XYZ file of N, CA and C in Angstrom:
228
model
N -18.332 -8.604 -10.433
C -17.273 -8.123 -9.550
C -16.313 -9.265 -9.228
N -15.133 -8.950 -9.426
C -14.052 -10.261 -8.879
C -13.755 -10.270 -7.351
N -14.129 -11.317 -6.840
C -13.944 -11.710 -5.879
C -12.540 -11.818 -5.346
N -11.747 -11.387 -5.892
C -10.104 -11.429 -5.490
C -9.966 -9.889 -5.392
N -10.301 -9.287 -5.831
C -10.534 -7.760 -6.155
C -10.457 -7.169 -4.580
N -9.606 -6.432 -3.953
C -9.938 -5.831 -2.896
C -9.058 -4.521 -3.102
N -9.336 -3.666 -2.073
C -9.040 -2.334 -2.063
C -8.745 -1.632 -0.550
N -7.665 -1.420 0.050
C -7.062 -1.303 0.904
C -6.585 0.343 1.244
N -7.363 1.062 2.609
C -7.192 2.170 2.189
C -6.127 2.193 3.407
N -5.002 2.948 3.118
C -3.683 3.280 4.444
C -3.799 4.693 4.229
N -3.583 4.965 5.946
C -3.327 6.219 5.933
C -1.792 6.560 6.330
N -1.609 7.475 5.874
C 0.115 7.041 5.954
C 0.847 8.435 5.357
N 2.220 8.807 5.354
C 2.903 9.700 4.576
C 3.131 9.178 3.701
N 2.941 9.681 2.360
C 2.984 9.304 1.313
C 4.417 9.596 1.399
N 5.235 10.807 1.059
C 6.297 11.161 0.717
C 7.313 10.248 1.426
N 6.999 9.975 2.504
C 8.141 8.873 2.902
C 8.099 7.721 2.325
N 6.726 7.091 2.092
C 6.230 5.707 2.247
C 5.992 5.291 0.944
N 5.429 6.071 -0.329
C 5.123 5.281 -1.660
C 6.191 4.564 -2.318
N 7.112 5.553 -2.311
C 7.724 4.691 -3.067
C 7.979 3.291 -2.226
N 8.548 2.829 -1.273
C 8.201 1.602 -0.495
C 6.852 0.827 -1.240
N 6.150 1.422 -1.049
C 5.023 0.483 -1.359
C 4.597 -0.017 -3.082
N 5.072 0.916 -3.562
C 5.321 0.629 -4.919
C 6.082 -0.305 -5.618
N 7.150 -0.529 -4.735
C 8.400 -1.161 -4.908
C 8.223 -2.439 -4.565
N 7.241 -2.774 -3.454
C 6.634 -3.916 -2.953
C 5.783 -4.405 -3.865
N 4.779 -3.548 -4.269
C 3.597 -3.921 -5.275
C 3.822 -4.329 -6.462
N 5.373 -3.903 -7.016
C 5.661 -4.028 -8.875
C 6.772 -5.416 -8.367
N 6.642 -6.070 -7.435
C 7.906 -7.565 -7.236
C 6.397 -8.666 -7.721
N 5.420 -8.290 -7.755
C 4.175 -8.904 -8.478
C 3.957 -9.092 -10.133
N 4.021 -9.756 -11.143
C 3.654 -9.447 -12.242
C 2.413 -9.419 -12.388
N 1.377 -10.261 -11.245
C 0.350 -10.772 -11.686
C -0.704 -9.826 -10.776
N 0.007 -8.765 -10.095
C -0.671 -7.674 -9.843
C -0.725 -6.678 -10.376
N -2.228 -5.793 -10.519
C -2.577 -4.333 -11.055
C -2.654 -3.254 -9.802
N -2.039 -2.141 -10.095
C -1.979 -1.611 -8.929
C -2.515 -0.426 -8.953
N -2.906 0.799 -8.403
C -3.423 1.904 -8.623
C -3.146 3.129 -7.001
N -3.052 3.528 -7.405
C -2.129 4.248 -5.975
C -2.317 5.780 -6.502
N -3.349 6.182 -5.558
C -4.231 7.072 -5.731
C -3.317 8.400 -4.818
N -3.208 9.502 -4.729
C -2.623 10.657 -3.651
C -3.692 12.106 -3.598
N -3.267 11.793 -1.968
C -5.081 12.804 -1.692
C -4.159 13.381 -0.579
N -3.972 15.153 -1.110
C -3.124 16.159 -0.286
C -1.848 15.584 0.306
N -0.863 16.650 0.754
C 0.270 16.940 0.627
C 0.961 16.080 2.343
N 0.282 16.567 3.042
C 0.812 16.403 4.358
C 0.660 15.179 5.149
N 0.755 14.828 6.434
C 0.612 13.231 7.022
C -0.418 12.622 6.983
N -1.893 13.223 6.793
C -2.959 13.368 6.413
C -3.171 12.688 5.177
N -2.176 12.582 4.362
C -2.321 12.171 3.033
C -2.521 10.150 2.850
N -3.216 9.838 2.237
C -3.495 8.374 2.109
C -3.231 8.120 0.169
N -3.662 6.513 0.597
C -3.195 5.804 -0.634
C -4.800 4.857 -0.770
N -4.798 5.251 -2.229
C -6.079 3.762 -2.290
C -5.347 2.688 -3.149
N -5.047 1.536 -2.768
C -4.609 0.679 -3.330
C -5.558 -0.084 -3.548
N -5.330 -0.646 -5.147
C -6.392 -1.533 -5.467
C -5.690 -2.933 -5.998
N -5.849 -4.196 -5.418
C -5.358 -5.079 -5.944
C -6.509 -6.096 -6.385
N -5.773 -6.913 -7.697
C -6.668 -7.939 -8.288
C -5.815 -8.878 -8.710
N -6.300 -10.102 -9.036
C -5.413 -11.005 -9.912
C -4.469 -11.808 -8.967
N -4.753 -11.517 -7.323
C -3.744 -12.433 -6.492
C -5.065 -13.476 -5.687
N -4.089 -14.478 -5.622
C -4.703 -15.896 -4.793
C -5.238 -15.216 -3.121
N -4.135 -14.642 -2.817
C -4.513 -13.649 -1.144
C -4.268 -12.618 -1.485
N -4.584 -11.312 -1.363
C -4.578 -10.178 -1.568
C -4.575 -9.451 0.162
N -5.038 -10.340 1.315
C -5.089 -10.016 2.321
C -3.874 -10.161 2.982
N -2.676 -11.482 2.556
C -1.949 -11.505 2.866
C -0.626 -9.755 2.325
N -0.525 -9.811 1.161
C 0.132 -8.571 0.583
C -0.167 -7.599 1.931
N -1.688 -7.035 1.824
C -2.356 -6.259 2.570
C -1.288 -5.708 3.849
N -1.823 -7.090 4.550
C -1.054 -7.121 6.065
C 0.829 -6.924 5.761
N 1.524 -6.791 5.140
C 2.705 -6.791 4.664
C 2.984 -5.530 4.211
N 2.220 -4.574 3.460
C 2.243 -3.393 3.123
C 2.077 -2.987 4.890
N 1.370 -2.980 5.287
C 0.657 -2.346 6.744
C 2.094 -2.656 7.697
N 2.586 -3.767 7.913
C 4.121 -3.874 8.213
C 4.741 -3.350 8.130
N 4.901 -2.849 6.666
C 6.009 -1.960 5.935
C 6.027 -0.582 6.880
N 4.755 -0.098 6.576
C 4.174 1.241 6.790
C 4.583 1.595 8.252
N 4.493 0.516 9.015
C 4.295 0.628 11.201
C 5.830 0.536 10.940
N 6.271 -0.237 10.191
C 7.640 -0.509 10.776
C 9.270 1.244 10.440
N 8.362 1.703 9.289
C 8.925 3.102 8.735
C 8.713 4.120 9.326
N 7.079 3.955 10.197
C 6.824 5.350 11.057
C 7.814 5.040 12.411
N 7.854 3.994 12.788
C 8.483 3.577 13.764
C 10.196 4.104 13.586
N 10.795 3.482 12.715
C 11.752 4.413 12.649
C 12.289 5.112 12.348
N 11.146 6.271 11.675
C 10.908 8.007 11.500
C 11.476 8.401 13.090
N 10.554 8.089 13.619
C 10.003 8.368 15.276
C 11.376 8.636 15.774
N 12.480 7.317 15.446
C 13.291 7.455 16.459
C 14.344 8.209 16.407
């Protein structure tokens, strides 16, 4: 098992939010990405799987940014 290897589950709107996160994930060459979609509604999540980065926790927390900072101004 690679020890760089982690897997990050968000719960989140997809329909607003993937592409964002996709767009974040492919500015990587040296990341593999996998972005999984489970039902239609707000309910819906992402399994992201990353490998091949030095921090993978850092990305992590940056996607999760992304995500608070978009519901946030859905909201308003």
């Amino acid at each position: 098992m690679n020890d760089k290897a982690q897997s990050a589950v968000l719960s989140t709107n997809l329909s607003d939010n993937l592409a964002l996160i996709r767009s974040l994930l492919n500015e990587s060459s040296d990341l593999f990405v996998k972005v999984i979609k489970s039902g239609d509604g707000p309910a819906s999540f992402a399994v992201i799987c990353l490998s091949g980065l030095s921090d993978t926790g850092l990305i992590h927390d940056h996607i999760i940014r992304l995500i608070q900072q978009s519901r946030l101004s859905s909201e308003e």
